[in-house]
Amino acid sequence: MSRFLTVGAAQLGPIERRHSRREVVERLRALLEQGRRAGCELVVFPELALTTFFPRWWMEDQAEIDFFFEREMPSADTAPLFEDARRAGIGFCLGYAELTREDGRTRRFNTAILVERDGRIVSRYRKIHLPGHAGHEPARAFQHLEKRYFEPGNLGFPVVRAFGGLIGMCICNDRRWPETYRVMGLQGVEMVLLGYNTPLHNPPAPDHDEHSWFHNALSLQAGAYQNGTWVVGVAKGGIEEGVPSLADSMIVAPSGKIVARAPSVGDELIAHRCDLDAGRSYKTTTFNFALHRQPEQYRLIVDRKGAIEPP
Ligand code: CDV
């Protein structure tokens, strides 16, 4: 029996600092409604989808920083989204800044949650590959202070049974790392959901700028093909607080083929009816991990962090 899941990639245009949570949630609800009309069972929102991308600013006042974090989910502001989704029988994936108490201390993560069609939070992912820097670098046109405002995620890359399949999540910079997909591939993942905020200018490496679109597609397509999984990449794009960011949200099939792609840089939903069994032929032939992988030859991947050149 075939298993199909209609998924919507709910791309967002810019969120300015002056925009309230309530205003943003209204935009998410409008996209969810578009998803409902398109027959979506699952709608994926971007990374840090409730606020502007605040790591672009150096801030020292913890109260100012914590304004961008959520202490509970759902909150009073996000409850209408949860309620709409539950009523429509649509699940969603939502990225936000999470402030929590764990191990007797306050912790802050760049988080995504997976909400099932009945409104239950069934999975949580905390971003592991935090890009950017921790100190103030005023020479940059804008900061990228994820290493200052967040801790690296501590939940690994969970894959859960949901939406009739095996679903995993990752966030933005994670998509560039093959380890991200492979750790989920080793749990049989059938669909990876990922949101991103990707400035089109990379201050430490401006020569990469012209390749932003290519590097995004390359990472998603390689991750999909090499693990026989769907990948749903969802941007917050457009010019946010003066910083142009990549849009180009896309849904990639296990073949590596892009089957849906957002033409705009604003709020927009693209959808695709995904056959969750489409990865099977990859998982049982070319990428039959149990048959072909040689983990004992890959020890360096976990034993060594940075590259050490041979003498
Ligand atoms: N939000 C991100 O993780 N952005 C990074 C940028 C800084 C390179 C990305 O990988 O898109």
mmCIF file of C-alpha atoms and ligand atoms in Angstrom:
data_model
loop_
_atom_site.group_PDB
_atom_site.id
_atom_site.type_symbol
_atom_site.label_atom_id
_atom_site.label_comp_id
_atom_site.label_asym_id
_atom_site.label_seq_id
_atom_site.Cartn_x
_atom_site.Cartn_y
_atom_site.Cartn_z
ATOM 1 C CA MET A 1 0.000 0.000 0.000
ATOM 2 C CA SER A 2 1.500 3.362 -0.956
ATOM 3 C CA ARG A 3 1.974 6.026 1.672
ATOM 4 C CA PHE A 4 1.549 9.609 0.555
ATOM 5 C CA LEU A 5 2.066 12.754 2.603
ATOM 6 C CA THR A 6 1.150 16.143 1.179
ATOM 7 C CA VAL A 7 3.612 18.610 2.623
ATOM 8 C CA GLY A 8 3.680 22.395 2.342
ATOM 9 C CA ALA A 9 6.822 24.513 2.570
ATOM 10 C CA ALA A 10 5.574 27.787 4.095
ATOM 11 C CA GLN A 11 8.212 30.309 3.098
ATOM 12 C CA LEU A 12 8.216 33.618 4.945
ATOM 13 C CA GLY A 13 9.306 36.989 3.697
ATOM 14 C CA PRO A 14 11.108 39.354 6.076
ATOM 15 C CA ILE A 15 10.046 39.852 9.694
ATOM 16 C CA GLU A 16 11.133 43.269 10.926
ATOM 17 C CA ARG A 17 12.078 43.916 14.533
ATOM 18 C CA ARG A 18 9.030 46.103 15.018
ATOM 19 C CA HIS A 19 6.646 43.281 14.055
ATOM 20 C CA SER A 20 4.874 41.741 17.043
ATOM 21 C CA ARG A 21 4.529 37.995 17.634
ATOM 22 C CA ARG A 22 0.826 38.407 17.094
ATOM 23 C CA GLU A 23 1.343 39.933 13.632
ATOM 24 C CA VAL A 24 3.751 37.166 12.680
ATOM 25 C CA VAL A 25 1.423 34.427 13.919
ATOM 26 C CA GLU A 26 -1.311 35.914 11.706
ATOM 27 C CA ARG A 27 1.003 35.418 8.723
ATOM 28 C CA LEU A 28 1.683 31.821 9.787
ATOM 29 C CA ARG A 29 -2.049 31.212 10.107
ATOM 30 C CA ALA A 30 -2.617 32.605 6.604
ATOM 31 C CA LEU A 31 0.021 30.237 5.235
ATOM 32 C CA LEU A 32 -1.523 27.343 7.142
ATOM 33 C CA GLU A 33 -4.849 28.198 5.534
ATOM 34 C CA GLN A 34 -3.176 28.153 2.124
ATOM 35 C CA GLY A 35 -1.817 24.753 3.072
ATOM 36 C CA ARG A 36 -5.286 23.557 4.026
ATOM 37 C CA ARG A 37 -6.629 24.625 0.638
ATOM 38 C CA ALA A 38 -3.724 22.854 -1.077
ATOM 39 C CA GLY A 39 -4.580 19.635 0.785
ATOM 40 C CA CYS A 40 -1.500 19.689 3.031
ATOM 41 C CA GLU A 41 -1.300 17.349 6.007
ATOM 42 C CA LEU A 42 1.959 18.916 7.194
ATOM 43 C CA VAL A 43 3.138 22.532 6.851
ATOM 44 C CA VAL A 44 6.766 23.457 7.502
ATOM 45 C CA PHE A 45 7.719 26.941 8.708
ATOM 46 C CA PRO A 46 11.278 28.382 8.711
ATOM 47 C CA GLU A 47 13.960 28.689 11.392
ATOM 48 C CA LEU A 48 13.196 31.315 14.086
ATOM 49 C CA ALA A 49 9.822 31.889 12.453
ATOM 50 C CA LEU A 50 8.309 34.064 15.188
ATOM 51 C CA THR A 51 10.733 36.983 15.162
ATOM 52 C CA THR A 52 13.286 38.769 13.076
ATOM 53 C CA PHE A 53 16.651 37.004 12.828
ATOM 54 C CA PHE A 54 17.990 38.651 15.988
ATOM 55 C CA PRO A 55 21.536 37.129 15.965
ATOM 56 C CA ARG A 56 22.404 39.841 13.449
ATOM 57 C CA TRP A 57 22.708 42.304 16.339
ATOM 58 C CA TRP A 58 25.217 42.529 19.180
ATOM 59 C CA MET A 59 23.223 42.827 22.408
ATOM 60 C CA GLU A 60 24.504 42.858 25.981
ATOM 61 C CA ASP A 61 21.303 43.308 27.957
ATOM 62 C CA GLN A 62 19.989 39.790 28.700
ATOM 63 C CA ALA A 63 16.414 41.059 28.969
ATOM 64 C CA GLU A 64 16.701 42.542 25.475
ATOM 65 C CA ILE A 65 18.030 39.211 24.171
ATOM 66 C CA ASP A 66 15.412 37.156 25.985
ATOM 67 C CA PHE A 67 12.626 39.154 24.380
ATOM 68 C CA PHE A 68 13.219 37.026 21.279
ATOM 69 C CA PHE A 69 12.847 33.703 23.166
ATOM 70 C CA GLU A 70 9.764 31.594 23.936
ATOM 71 C CA ARG A 71 9.373 30.252 27.457
ATOM 72 C CA GLU A 72 6.416 28.027 26.632
ATOM 73 C CA MET A 73 4.941 26.430 23.556
ATOM 74 C CA PRO A 74 2.170 26.928 22.769
ATOM 75 C CA SER A 75 2.196 30.401 24.260
ATOM 76 C CA ALA A 76 -0.673 32.878 24.371
ATOM 77 C CA ASP A 77 0.549 34.324 21.057
ATOM 78 C CA THR A 78 1.046 30.993 19.267
ATOM 79 C CA ALA A 79 -2.045 29.207 20.628
ATOM 80 C CA PRO A 80 -4.237 30.405 17.701
ATOM 81 C CA LEU A 81 -1.878 28.692 15.247
ATOM 82 C CA PHE A 82 -2.026 25.440 17.228
ATOM 83 C CA GLU A 83 -5.801 25.723 17.409
ATOM 84 C CA ASP A 84 -6.244 26.399 13.664
ATOM 85 C CA ALA A 85 -3.984 23.497 12.819
ATOM 86 C CA ARG A 86 -5.706 21.070 15.172
ATOM 87 C CA ARG A 87 -9.133 22.082 13.873
ATOM 88 C CA ALA A 88 -7.987 21.613 10.263
ATOM 89 C CA GLY A 89 -6.207 18.335 11.081
ATOM 90 C CA ILE A 90 -2.899 19.714 9.805
ATOM 91 C CA GLY A 91 0.428 19.179 11.516
ATOM 92 C CA PHE A 92 3.304 21.626 11.375
ATOM 93 C CA CYS A 93 6.985 22.146 12.015
ATOM 94 C CA LEU A 94 7.919 25.452 13.647
ATOM 95 C CA GLY A 95 11.302 26.992 14.384
ATOM 96 C CA TYR A 96 11.730 29.346 17.334
ATOM 97 C CA ALA A 97 14.183 30.466 20.011
ATOM 98 C CA GLU A 98 13.626 28.287 23.083
ATOM 99 C CA LEU A 99 14.371 29.375 26.652
ATOM 100 C CA THR A 100 14.102 26.536 29.129
ATOM 101 C CA ARG A 101 15.228 25.375 32.600
ATOM 102 C CA GLU A 102 17.290 22.203 32.383
ATOM 103 C CA ASP A 103 19.892 20.728 34.723
ATOM 104 C CA GLY A 104 19.119 23.490 37.215
ATOM 105 C CA ARG A 105 20.025 26.339 34.852
ATOM 106 C CA THR A 106 18.545 28.514 32.150
ATOM 107 C CA ARG A 107 19.333 27.286 28.668
ATOM 108 C CA ARG A 108 18.737 28.761 25.241
ATOM 109 C CA PHE A 109 18.438 26.776 22.040
ATOM 110 C CA ASN A 110 17.596 27.364 18.378
ATOM 111 C CA THR A 111 14.746 24.859 18.227
ATOM 112 C CA ALA A 112 12.219 23.265 15.884
ATOM 113 C CA ILE A 113 9.182 21.302 17.003
ATOM 114 C CA LEU A 114 7.025 18.853 15.117
ATOM 115 C CA VAL A 115 3.331 19.084 15.924
ATOM 116 C CA GLU A 116 1.040 16.215 14.889
ATOM 117 C CA ARG A 117 -2.384 16.706 13.356
ATOM 118 C CA ASP A 118 -4.031 16.370 16.774
ATOM 119 C CA GLY A 119 -1.954 19.230 18.226
ATOM 120 C CA ARG A 120 0.573 17.109 20.161
ATOM 121 C CA ILE A 121 4.247 18.081 20.046
ATOM 122 C CA VAL A 122 5.764 14.780 18.932
ATOM 123 C CA SER A 123 9.371 15.761 18.330
ATOM 124 C CA ARG A 124 11.837 18.482 19.213
ATOM 125 C CA TYR A 125 15.154 19.294 17.589
ATOM 126 C CA ARG A 126 17.755 21.748 18.869
ATOM 127 C CA LYS A 127 20.183 23.119 16.295
ATOM 128 C CA ILE A 128 23.570 21.454 16.520
ATOM 129 C CA HIS A 129 25.748 23.229 13.930
ATOM 130 C CA LEU A 130 25.559 26.803 15.183
ATOM 131 C CA PRO A 131 27.280 29.113 12.686
ATOM 132 C CA GLY A 132 28.806 32.533 13.176
ATOM 133 C CA HIS A 133 30.759 33.908 16.126
ATOM 134 C CA ALA A 134 30.410 34.622 19.853
ATOM 135 C CA GLY A 135 32.235 37.960 20.114
ATOM 136 C CA HIS A 136 31.399 41.363 18.703
ATOM 137 C CA GLU A 137 32.908 41.834 15.224
ATOM 138 C CA PRO A 138 32.010 45.432 14.322
ATOM 139 C CA ALA A 139 33.872 45.269 11.001
ATOM 140 C CA ARG A 140 31.114 43.023 9.650
ATOM 141 C CA ALA A 141 28.182 44.653 7.852
ATOM 142 C CA PHE A 142 25.989 42.646 10.246
ATOM 143 C CA GLN A 143 26.668 40.176 13.027
ATOM 144 C CA HIS A 144 25.886 36.457 13.100
ATOM 145 C CA LEU A 145 25.886 35.753 16.833
ATOM 146 C CA GLU A 146 24.270 32.337 17.063
ATOM 147 C CA LYS A 147 27.308 31.099 18.994
ATOM 148 C CA ARG A 148 26.631 33.826 21.583
ATOM 149 C CA TYR A 149 22.885 33.502 21.965
ATOM 150 C CA PHE A 150 22.426 29.715 21.744
ATOM 151 C CA GLU A 151 23.994 26.548 23.090
ATOM 152 C CA PRO A 152 24.569 23.676 20.649
ATOM 153 C CA GLY A 153 21.608 21.326 20.639
ATOM 154 C CA ASN A 154 21.676 18.404 23.063
ATOM 155 C CA LEU A 155 19.057 16.105 21.577
ATOM 156 C CA GLY A 156 20.966 14.598 18.640
ATOM 157 C CA PHE A 157 19.017 14.249 15.399
ATOM 158 C CA PRO A 158 15.829 12.438 16.423
ATOM 159 C CA VAL A 159 13.693 10.623 13.852
ATOM 160 C CA VAL A 160 10.134 9.858 14.930
ATOM 161 C CA ARG A 161 7.169 7.928 13.608
ATOM 162 C CA ALA A 162 4.671 10.605 12.655
ATOM 163 C CA PHE A 163 2.435 11.484 9.706
ATOM 164 C CA GLY A 164 2.537 7.823 8.665
ATOM 165 C CA GLY A 165 6.293 7.939 8.102
ATOM 166 C CA LEU A 166 9.696 8.523 9.663
ATOM 167 C CA ILE A 167 10.305 12.229 10.125
ATOM 168 C CA GLY A 168 13.453 14.119 11.137
ATOM 169 C CA MET A 169 14.366 17.773 11.474
ATOM 170 C CA CYS A 170 17.419 19.957 11.218
ATOM 171 C CA ILE A 171 17.956 23.713 11.073
ATOM 172 C CA CYS A 172 19.667 25.941 8.531
ATOM 173 C CA ASN A 173 23.446 25.499 8.777
ATOM 174 C CA ASP A 174 22.908 21.815 9.684
ATOM 175 C CA ARG A 175 21.902 21.249 6.064
ATOM 176 C CA ARG A 176 25.439 21.808 4.846
ATOM 177 C CA TRP A 177 26.826 18.910 6.896
ATOM 178 C CA PRO A 178 26.565 15.345 5.553
ATOM 179 C CA GLU A 179 26.652 14.021 9.128
ATOM 180 C CA THR A 180 23.254 15.632 9.738
ATOM 181 C CA TYR A 181 21.509 13.594 7.072
ATOM 182 C CA ARG A 182 23.475 10.403 7.675
ATOM 183 C CA VAL A 183 22.630 10.284 11.378
ATOM 184 C CA MET A 184 18.977 10.513 10.372
ATOM 185 C CA GLY A 185 19.519 8.160 7.426
ATOM 186 C CA LEU A 186 20.774 5.564 9.908
ATOM 187 C CA GLN A 187 17.365 5.811 11.579
ATOM 188 C CA GLY A 188 15.630 5.208 8.240
ATOM 189 C CA VAL A 189 14.411 8.788 7.844
ATOM 190 C CA GLU A 190 11.878 9.325 5.064
ATOM 191 C CA MET A 191 11.437 13.089 5.270
ATOM 192 C CA VAL A 192 13.760 15.770 6.668
ATOM 193 C CA LEU A 193 12.183 19.119 7.543
ATOM 194 C CA LEU A 194 14.435 22.144 7.709
ATOM 195 C CA GLY A 195 13.998 25.876 7.983
ATOM 196 C CA TYR A 196 16.662 28.462 7.263
ATOM 197 C CA ASN A 197 17.741 32.116 7.456
ATOM 198 C CA THR A 198 20.642 32.463 5.045
ATOM 199 C CA PRO A 199 22.096 35.923 4.426
ATOM 200 C CA LEU A 200 23.187 36.267 0.800
ATOM 201 C CA HIS A 201 26.392 37.934 1.963
ATOM 202 C CA ASN A 202 28.896 35.887 3.939
ATOM 203 C CA PRO A 203 31.232 38.455 5.565
ATOM 204 C CA PRO A 204 34.169 36.081 6.203
ATOM 205 C CA ALA A 205 33.939 34.595 2.688
ATOM 206 C CA PRO A 206 32.295 37.029 0.241
ATOM 207 C CA ASP A 207 33.498 34.905 -2.680
ATOM 208 C CA HIS A 208 30.818 32.373 -1.649
ATOM 209 C CA ASP A 209 27.999 34.889 -2.095
ATOM 210 C CA GLU A 210 27.323 34.242 -5.758
ATOM 211 C CA HIS A 211 27.003 30.509 -5.021
ATOM 212 C CA SER A 212 24.363 30.817 -2.258
ATOM 213 C CA TRP A 213 21.548 29.345 -4.357
ATOM 214 C CA PHE A 214 23.751 26.562 -5.675
ATOM 215 C CA HIS A 215 25.116 25.614 -2.239
ATOM 216 C CA ASN A 216 21.603 25.457 -0.827
ATOM 217 C CA ALA A 217 20.287 23.197 -3.577
ATOM 218 C CA LEU A 218 23.490 21.140 -3.624
ATOM 219 C CA SER A 219 23.261 20.400 0.110
ATOM 220 C CA LEU A 220 19.564 19.518 0.067
ATOM 221 C CA GLN A 221 19.794 17.412 -3.071
ATOM 222 C CA ALA A 222 22.880 15.504 -1.914
ATOM 223 C CA GLY A 223 21.363 14.874 1.523
ATOM 224 C CA ALA A 224 18.174 13.588 -0.060
ATOM 225 C CA TYR A 225 19.778 11.301 -2.636
ATOM 226 C CA GLN A 226 22.520 9.879 -0.415
ATOM 227 C CA ASN A 227 19.989 8.887 2.239
ATOM 228 C CA GLY A 228 16.942 8.073 0.099
ATOM 229 C CA THR A 229 14.800 10.701 1.832
ATOM 230 C CA TRP A 230 12.577 13.646 1.041
ATOM 231 C CA VAL A 231 14.014 17.002 2.124
ATOM 232 C CA VAL A 232 11.786 20.030 2.671
ATOM 233 C CA GLY A 233 13.820 23.261 2.851
ATOM 234 C CA VAL A 234 11.947 26.386 3.927
ATOM 235 C CA ALA A 235 13.391 29.901 3.927
ATOM 236 C CA LYS A 236 12.763 33.154 5.639
ATOM 237 C CA GLY A 237 13.903 35.171 2.640
ATOM 238 C CA GLY A 238 13.879 38.686 1.255
ATOM 239 C CA ILE A 239 15.482 41.817 2.679
ATOM 240 C CA GLU A 240 15.057 41.708 6.458
ATOM 241 C CA GLU A 241 16.307 44.700 8.447
ATOM 242 C CA GLY A 242 18.447 45.631 5.428
ATOM 243 C CA VAL A 243 20.004 42.153 5.102
ATOM 244 C CA PRO A 244 19.143 40.299 1.852
ATOM 245 C CA SER A 245 18.483 36.623 2.543
ATOM 246 C CA LEU A 246 18.123 33.566 0.357
ATOM 247 C CA ALA A 247 14.579 32.420 -0.391
ATOM 248 C CA ASP A 248 14.452 29.502 -2.884
ATOM 249 C CA SER A 249 12.472 27.158 -0.610
ATOM 250 C CA MET A 250 12.269 23.731 -2.180
ATOM 251 C CA ILE A 251 11.008 20.200 -1.829
ATOM 252 C CA VAL A 252 13.517 17.576 -2.915
ATOM 253 C CA ALA A 253 12.643 13.968 -3.714
ATOM 254 C CA PRO A 254 14.770 10.968 -2.651
ATOM 255 C CA SER A 255 16.118 10.900 -6.217
ATOM 256 C CA GLY A 256 17.697 14.283 -5.479
ATOM 257 C CA LYS A 257 15.317 15.974 -7.910
ATOM 258 C CA ILE A 258 13.716 19.305 -6.942
ATOM 259 C CA VAL A 259 9.960 18.755 -7.346
ATOM 260 C CA ALA A 260 8.709 22.130 -6.060
ATOM 261 C CA ARG A 261 10.491 25.462 -5.737
ATOM 262 C CA ALA A 262 9.305 28.866 -4.478
ATOM 263 C CA PRO A 263 9.522 31.550 -7.161
ATOM 264 C CA SER A 264 9.097 34.516 -4.787
ATOM 265 C CA VAL A 265 11.100 35.906 -1.870
ATOM 266 C CA GLY A 266 8.019 36.573 0.262
ATOM 267 C CA ASP A 267 5.285 34.711 2.131
ATOM 268 C CA GLU A 268 4.402 31.805 -0.110
ATOM 269 C CA LEU A 269 3.404 28.160 0.190
ATOM 270 C CA ILE A 270 4.598 25.474 -2.176
ATOM 271 C CA ALA A 271 3.264 21.951 -1.815
ATOM 272 C CA HIS A 272 3.902 18.447 -3.055
ATOM 273 C CA ARG A 273 2.247 15.082 -2.569
ATOM 274 C CA CYS A 274 5.183 12.962 -1.428
ATOM 275 C CA ASP A 275 5.328 9.192 -1.753
ATOM 276 C CA LEU A 276 7.038 8.158 1.471
ATOM 277 C CA ASP A 277 8.060 4.904 -0.194
ATOM 278 C CA ALA A 278 9.946 6.734 -2.945
ATOM 279 C CA GLY A 279 13.196 6.345 -1.014
ATOM 280 C CA ARG A 280 12.910 2.587 -0.766
ATOM 281 C CA SER A 281 14.687 1.794 -4.030
ATOM 282 C CA TYR A 282 17.661 3.929 -2.934
ATOM 283 C CA LYS A 283 17.725 2.440 0.557
ATOM 284 C CA THR A 284 17.659 -1.118 -0.758
ATOM 285 C CA THR A 285 20.202 -0.800 -3.590
ATOM 286 C CA THR A 286 22.877 1.900 -3.975
ATOM 287 C CA PHE A 287 22.462 3.118 -0.386
ATOM 288 C CA ASN A 288 21.716 -0.160 1.340
ATOM 289 C CA PHE A 289 23.638 0.896 4.429
ATOM 290 C CA ALA A 290 23.659 -2.531 6.091
ATOM 291 C CA LEU A 291 25.170 -4.077 2.977
ATOM 292 C CA HIS A 292 27.626 -1.425 1.825
ATOM 293 C CA ARG A 293 28.700 0.809 4.706
ATOM 294 C CA GLN A 294 32.092 0.145 6.331
ATOM 295 C CA PRO A 295 31.810 2.044 9.636
ATOM 296 C CA GLU A 296 35.085 0.693 11.001
ATOM 297 C CA GLN A 297 36.800 2.626 8.189
ATOM 298 C CA TYR A 298 35.014 5.840 9.174
ATOM 299 C CA ARG A 299 36.296 6.084 12.763
ATOM 300 C CA LEU A 300 37.899 9.472 12.140
ATOM 301 C CA ILE A 301 34.474 10.993 11.648
ATOM 302 C CA VAL A 302 33.696 10.632 15.334
ATOM 303 C CA ASP A 303 37.226 10.452 16.759
ATOM 304 C CA ARG A 304 38.536 13.655 15.192
ATOM 305 C CA LYS A 305 36.866 17.066 15.139
ATOM 306 C CA GLY A 306 39.088 19.285 12.995
ATOM 307 C CA ALA A 307 41.199 18.236 10.027
ATOM 308 C CA ILE A 308 44.829 17.277 10.755
ATOM 309 C CA GLU A 309 46.951 17.037 7.653
ATOM 310 C CA PRO A 310 49.358 14.117 7.290
ATOM 311 C CA PRO A 311 52.988 14.922 8.197
HETATM 312 N N1 CDV B 1 20.991 30.613 10.212
HETATM 313 C C1 CDV B 1 22.053 29.968 9.695
HETATM 314 O O1 CDV B 1 22.417 28.911 10.156
HETATM 315 N N2 CDV B 1 22.686 30.584 8.643
HETATM 316 C C2 CDV B 1 23.857 30.049 8.032
HETATM 317 C C3 CDV B 1 24.729 31.143 7.482
HETATM 318 C C4 CDV B 1 25.334 31.966 8.552
HETATM 319 C C5 CDV B 1 25.848 30.597 6.623
HETATM 320 C C6 CDV B 1 23.521 29.080 6.908
HETATM 321 O O2 CDV B 1 24.120 28.009 6.853
HETATM 322 O O3 CDV B 1 22.694 29.400 6.060
#
